[in-house]
mmCIF file of C-alpha atoms in Angstrom:
data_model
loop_
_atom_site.group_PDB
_atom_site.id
_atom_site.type_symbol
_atom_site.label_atom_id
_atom_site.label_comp_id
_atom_site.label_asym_id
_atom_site.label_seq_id
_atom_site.Cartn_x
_atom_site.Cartn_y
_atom_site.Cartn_z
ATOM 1 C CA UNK Y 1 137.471 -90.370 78.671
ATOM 2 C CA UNK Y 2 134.769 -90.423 76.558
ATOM 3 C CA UNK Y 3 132.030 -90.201 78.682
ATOM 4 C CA UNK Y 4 132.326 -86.375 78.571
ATOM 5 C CA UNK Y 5 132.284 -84.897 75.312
ATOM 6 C CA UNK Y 6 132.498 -81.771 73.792
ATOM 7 C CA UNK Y 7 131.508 -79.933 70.262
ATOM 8 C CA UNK Y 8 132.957 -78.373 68.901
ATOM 9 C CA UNK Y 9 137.088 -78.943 69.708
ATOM 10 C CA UNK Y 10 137.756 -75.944 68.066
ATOM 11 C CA UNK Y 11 136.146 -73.231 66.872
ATOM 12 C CA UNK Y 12 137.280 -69.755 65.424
ATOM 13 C CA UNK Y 13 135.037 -66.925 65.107
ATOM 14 C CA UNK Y 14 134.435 -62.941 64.729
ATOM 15 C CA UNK Y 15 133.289 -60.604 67.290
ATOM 16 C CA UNK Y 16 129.626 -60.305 67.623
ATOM 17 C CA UNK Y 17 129.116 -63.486 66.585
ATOM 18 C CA UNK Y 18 126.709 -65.524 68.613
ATOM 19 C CA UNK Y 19 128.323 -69.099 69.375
ATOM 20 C CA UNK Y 20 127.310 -72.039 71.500
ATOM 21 C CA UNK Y 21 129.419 -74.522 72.986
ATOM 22 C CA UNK Y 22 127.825 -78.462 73.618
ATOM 23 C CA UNK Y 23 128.572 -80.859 76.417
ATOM 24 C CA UNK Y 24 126.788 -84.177 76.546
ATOM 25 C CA UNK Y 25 127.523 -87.088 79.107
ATOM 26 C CA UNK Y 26 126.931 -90.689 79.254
ATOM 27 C CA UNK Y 27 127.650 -90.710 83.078
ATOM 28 C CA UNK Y 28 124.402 -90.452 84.428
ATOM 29 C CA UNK Y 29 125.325 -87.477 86.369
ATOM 30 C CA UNK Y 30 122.711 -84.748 87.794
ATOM 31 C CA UNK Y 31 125.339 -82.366 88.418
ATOM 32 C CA UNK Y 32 127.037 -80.541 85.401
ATOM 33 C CA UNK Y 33 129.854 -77.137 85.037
ATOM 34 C CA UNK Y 34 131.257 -74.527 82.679
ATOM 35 C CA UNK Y 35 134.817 -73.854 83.632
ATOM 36 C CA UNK Y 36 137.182 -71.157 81.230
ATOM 37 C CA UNK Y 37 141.046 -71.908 81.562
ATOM 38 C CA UNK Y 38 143.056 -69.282 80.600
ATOM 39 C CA UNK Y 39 146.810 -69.235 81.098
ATOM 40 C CA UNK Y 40 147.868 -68.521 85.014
ATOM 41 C CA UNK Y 41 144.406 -67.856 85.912
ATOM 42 C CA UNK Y 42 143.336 -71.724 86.422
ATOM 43 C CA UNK Y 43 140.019 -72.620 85.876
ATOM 44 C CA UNK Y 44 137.087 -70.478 86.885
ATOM 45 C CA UNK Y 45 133.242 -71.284 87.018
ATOM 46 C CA UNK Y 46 131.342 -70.141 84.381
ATOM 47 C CA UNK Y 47 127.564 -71.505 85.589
ATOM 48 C CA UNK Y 48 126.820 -74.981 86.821
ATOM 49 C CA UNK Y 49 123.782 -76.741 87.008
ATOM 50 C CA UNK Y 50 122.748 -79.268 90.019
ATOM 51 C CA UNK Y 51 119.656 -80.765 88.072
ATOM 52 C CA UNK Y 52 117.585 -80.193 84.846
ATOM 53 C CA UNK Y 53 115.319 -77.350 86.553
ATOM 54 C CA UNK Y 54 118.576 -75.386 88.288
ATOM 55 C CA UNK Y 55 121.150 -73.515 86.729
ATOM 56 C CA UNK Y 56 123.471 -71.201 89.466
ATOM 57 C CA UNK Y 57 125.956 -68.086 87.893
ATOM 58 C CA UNK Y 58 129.672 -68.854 88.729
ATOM 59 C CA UNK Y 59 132.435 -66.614 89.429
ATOM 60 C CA UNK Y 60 132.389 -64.998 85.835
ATOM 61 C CA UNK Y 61 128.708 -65.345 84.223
ATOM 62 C CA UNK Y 62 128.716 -62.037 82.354
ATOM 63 C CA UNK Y 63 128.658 -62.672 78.368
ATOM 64 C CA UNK Y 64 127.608 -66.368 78.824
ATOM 65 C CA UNK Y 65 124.136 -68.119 78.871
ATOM 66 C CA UNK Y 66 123.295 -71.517 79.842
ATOM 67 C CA UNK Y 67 121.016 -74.325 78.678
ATOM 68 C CA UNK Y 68 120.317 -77.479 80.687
ATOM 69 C CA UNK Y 69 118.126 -79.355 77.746
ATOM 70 C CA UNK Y 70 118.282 -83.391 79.524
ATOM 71 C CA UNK Y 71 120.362 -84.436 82.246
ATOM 72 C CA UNK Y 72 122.594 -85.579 79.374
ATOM 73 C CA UNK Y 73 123.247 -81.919 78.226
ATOM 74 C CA UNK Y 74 124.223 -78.881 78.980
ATOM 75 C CA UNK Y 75 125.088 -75.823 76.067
ATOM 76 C CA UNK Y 76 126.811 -72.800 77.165
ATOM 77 C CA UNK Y 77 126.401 -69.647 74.855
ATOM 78 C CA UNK Y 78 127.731 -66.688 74.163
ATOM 79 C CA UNK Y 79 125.458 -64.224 72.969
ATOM 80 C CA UNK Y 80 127.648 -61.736 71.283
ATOM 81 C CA UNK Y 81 131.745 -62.552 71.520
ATOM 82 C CA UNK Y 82 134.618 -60.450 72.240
ATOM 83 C CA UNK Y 83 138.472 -60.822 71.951
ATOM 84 C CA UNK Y 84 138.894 -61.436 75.822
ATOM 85 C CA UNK Y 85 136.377 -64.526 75.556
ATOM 86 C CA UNK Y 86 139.374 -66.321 73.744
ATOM 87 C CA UNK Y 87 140.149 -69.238 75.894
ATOM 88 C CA UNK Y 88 139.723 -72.755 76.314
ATOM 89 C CA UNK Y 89 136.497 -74.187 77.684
ATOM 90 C CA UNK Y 90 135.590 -76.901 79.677
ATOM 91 C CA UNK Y 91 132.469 -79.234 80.744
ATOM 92 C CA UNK Y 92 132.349 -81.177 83.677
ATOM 93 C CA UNK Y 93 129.925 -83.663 85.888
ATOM 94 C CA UNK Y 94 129.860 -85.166 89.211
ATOM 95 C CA UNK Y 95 127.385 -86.565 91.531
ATOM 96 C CA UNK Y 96 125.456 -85.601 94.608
ATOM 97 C CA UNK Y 97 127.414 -88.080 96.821
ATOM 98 C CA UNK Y 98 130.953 -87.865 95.074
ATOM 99 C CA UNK Y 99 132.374 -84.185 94.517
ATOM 100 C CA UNK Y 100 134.901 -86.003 92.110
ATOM 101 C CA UNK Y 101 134.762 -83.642 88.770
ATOM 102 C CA UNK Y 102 134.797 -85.549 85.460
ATOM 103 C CA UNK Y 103 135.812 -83.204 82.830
ATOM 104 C CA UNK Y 104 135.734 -83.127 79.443
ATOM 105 C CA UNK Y 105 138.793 -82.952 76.650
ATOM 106 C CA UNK Y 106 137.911 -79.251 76.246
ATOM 107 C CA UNK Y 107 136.684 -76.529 73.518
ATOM 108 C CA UNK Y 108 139.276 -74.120 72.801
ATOM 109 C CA UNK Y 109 137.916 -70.825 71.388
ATOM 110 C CA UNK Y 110 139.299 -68.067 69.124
ATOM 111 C CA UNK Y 111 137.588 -64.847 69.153
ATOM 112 C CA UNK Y 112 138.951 -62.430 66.341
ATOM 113 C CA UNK W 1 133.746 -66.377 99.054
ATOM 114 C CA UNK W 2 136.392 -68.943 99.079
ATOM 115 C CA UNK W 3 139.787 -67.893 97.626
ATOM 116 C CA UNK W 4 142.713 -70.432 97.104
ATOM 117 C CA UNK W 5 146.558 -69.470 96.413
ATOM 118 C CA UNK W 6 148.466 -71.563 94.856
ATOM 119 C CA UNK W 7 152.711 -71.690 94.109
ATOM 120 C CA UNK W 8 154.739 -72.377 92.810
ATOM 121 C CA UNK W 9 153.160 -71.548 89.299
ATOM 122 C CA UNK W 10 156.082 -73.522 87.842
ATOM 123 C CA UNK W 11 158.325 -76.429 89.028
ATOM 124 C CA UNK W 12 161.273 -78.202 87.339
ATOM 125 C CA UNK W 13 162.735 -81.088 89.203
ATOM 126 C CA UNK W 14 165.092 -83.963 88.102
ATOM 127 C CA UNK W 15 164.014 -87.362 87.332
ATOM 128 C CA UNK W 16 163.832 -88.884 90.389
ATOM 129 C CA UNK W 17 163.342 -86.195 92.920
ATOM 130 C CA UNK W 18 160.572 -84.933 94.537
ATOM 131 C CA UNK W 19 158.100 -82.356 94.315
ATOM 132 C CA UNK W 20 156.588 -79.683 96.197
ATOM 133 C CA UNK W 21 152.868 -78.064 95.328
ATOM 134 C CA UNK W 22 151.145 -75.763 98.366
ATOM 135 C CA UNK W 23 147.794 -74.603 98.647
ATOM 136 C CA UNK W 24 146.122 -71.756 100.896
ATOM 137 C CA UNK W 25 142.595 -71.588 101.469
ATOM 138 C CA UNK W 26 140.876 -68.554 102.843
ATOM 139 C CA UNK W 27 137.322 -70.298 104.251
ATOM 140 C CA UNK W 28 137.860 -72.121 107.155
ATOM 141 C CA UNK W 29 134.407 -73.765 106.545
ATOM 142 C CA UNK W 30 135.933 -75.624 103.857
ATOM 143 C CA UNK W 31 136.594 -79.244 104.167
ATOM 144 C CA UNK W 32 136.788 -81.119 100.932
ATOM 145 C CA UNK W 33 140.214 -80.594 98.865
ATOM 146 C CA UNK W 34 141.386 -82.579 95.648
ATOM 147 C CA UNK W 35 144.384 -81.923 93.497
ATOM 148 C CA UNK W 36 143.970 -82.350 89.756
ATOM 149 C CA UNK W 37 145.918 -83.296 86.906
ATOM 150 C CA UNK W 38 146.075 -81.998 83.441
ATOM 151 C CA UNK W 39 148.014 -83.454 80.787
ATOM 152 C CA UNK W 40 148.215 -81.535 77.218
ATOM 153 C CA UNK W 41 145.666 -81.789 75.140
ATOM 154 C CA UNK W 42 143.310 -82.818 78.006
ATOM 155 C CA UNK W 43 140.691 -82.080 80.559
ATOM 156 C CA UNK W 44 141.834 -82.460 84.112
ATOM 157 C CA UNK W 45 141.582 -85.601 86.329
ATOM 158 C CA UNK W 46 141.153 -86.455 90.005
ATOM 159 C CA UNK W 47 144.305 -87.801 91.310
ATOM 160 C CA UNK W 48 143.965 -87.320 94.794
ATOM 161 C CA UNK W 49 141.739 -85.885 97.243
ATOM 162 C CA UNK W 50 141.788 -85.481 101.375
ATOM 163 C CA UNK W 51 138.993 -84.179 103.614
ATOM 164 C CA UNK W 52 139.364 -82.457 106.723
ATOM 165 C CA UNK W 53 138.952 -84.832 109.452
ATOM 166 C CA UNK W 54 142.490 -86.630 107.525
ATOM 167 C CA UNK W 55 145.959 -84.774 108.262
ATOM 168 C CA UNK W 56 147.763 -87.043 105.434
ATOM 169 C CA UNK W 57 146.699 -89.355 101.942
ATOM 170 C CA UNK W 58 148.712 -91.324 100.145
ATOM 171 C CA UNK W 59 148.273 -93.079 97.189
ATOM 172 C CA UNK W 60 151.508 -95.110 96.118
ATOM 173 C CA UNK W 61 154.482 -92.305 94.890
ATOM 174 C CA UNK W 62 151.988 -89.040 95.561
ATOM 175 C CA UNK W 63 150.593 -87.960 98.975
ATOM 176 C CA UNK W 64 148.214 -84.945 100.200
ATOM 177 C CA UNK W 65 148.953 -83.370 103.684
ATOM 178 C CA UNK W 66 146.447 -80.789 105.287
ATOM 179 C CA UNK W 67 146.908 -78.585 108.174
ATOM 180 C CA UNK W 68 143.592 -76.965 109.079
ATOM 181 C CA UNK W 69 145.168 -74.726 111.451
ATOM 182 C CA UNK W 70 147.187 -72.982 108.963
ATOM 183 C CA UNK W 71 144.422 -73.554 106.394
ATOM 184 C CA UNK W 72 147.273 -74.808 103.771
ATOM 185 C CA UNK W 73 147.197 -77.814 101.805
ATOM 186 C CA UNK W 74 149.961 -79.971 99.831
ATOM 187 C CA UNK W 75 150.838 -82.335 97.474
ATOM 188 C CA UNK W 76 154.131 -84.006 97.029
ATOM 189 C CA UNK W 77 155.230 -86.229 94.256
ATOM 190 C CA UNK W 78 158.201 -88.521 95.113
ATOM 191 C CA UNK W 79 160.323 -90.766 92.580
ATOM 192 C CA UNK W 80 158.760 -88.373 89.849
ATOM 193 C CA UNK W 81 158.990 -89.709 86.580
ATOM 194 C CA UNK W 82 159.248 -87.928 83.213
ATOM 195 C CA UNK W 83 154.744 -88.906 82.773
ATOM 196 C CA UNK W 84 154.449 -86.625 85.929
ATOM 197 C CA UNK W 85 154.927 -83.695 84.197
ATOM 198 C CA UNK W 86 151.471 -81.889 83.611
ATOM 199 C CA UNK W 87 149.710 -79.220 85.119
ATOM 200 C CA UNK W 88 148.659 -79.574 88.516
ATOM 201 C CA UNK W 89 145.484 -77.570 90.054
ATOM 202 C CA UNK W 90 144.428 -77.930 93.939
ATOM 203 C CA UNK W 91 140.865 -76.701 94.834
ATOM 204 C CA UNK W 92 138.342 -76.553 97.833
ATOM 205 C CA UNK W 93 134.813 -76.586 98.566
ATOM 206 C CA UNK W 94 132.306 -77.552 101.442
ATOM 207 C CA UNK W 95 129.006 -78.730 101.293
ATOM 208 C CA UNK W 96 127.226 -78.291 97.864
ATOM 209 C CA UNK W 97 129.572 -75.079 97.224
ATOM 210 C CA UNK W 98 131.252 -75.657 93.503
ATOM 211 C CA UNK W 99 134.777 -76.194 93.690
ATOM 212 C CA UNK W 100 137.426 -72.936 93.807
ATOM 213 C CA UNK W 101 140.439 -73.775 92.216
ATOM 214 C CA UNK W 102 143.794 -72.345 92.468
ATOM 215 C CA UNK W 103 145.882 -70.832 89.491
ATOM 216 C CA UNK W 104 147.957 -73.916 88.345
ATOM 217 C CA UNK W 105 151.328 -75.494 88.426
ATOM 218 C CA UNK W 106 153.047 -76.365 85.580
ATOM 219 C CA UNK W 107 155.291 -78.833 87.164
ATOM 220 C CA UNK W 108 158.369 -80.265 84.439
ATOM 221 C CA UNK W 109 160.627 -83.516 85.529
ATOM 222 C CA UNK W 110 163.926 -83.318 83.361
ATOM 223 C CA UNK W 111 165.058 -86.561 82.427
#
């Protein structure tokens, strides 16, 4: 579904790099997330943001920033990467009045 | 916080038969739960969702049951067809508390 997007797909990099990870949506949707998947953990909250003025810490925060720059957009960074950051990455949206997640196709990240 | 189990972490049924996914929830405040599908290559999708004033959902060859009492959750598949095979997640939540999901089943129909 296009309507969730992410950039970059992949994307390899070096340990103390500084990286940042894009989600925009054409949903209209106040509400966005950063979830990491790794394998047999599931998906855990990163930081999510219920408008363009509030951005909450999830389950695992430390390493990762957030940047809600529209309602259309929301960039999650990490300010200086290590190994165990290696994982795949996903955006999602929803609404106020529907908790029905819409997620994105996913970033999956390589940190060497 | 809210804490959701989740087994098996892997299923393999036969074209055909049915399958099995529970869910335990820890926070008896919770009263939203929706199961999720994720095919390779792809971000997960709603396929089904119940709230807690429903004991059973169906939608055409999968169903949700809840038991509040227990504070357990399920989904079962029937007729499952070689396109069922994904990875399933369950979650909960209540109010405007973000979604806790469980660990994942990686659920395989052998043709």
């Amino acid at each position: 579904d296009a309507d969730v997007t992410q950039t970059p797909r992949n994307r390899i990099t070096k340990t103390g790099k500084r990286i940042m990870l894009e989600c925009s949506q054409t949903k209209g949707h106040d509400r966005m997330y950063w979830y990491r998947q790794d394998p047999g953990l599931g998906l855990r909250l990163i930081y999510y943001s219920f408008d363009v003025k509030d951005i909450n810490k999830g389950e695992i925060s430390d390493g990762y920033s957030v940047s809600r720059q529209a309602q259309a957009k929301f960039s999650l960074s990490l300010e200086s990467a290590i190994p165990n950051q290696t994982a795949l990455y996903f955006c999602a949206t929803s609404t106020p009045y529907q908790e029905t997640q819409y997620f994105g196709p996913g970033t999956r990240l390589l940190v060497l | 916080g809210e804490n959701v189990e989740q087994h098996p972490s892997t299923l393999s049924v036969q074209e055909g038969d049915s399958a099995v996914i529970k869910c335990t929830y820890s926070d008896s405040a919770s009263n939203y739960f929706p199961w999720y599908k994720q095919e390779l290559g792809k971000g997960p999708q709603l396929i089904i969702d119940i709230r807690s004033n429903v004991g059973e959902k169906k939608d055409q060859r999968i169903a949700v049951t809840l038991n509040k009492t227990a504070k357990h959750f399920s989904l079962h598949i029937t007729e499952t067809q070689p396109e069922d095979s994904a990875v399933y997640f369950c979650a909960a939540s209540y109010g405007n508390t973000p979604l806790v999901f469980g660990k994942g089943t990686r659920l395989s129909v052998i043709a």
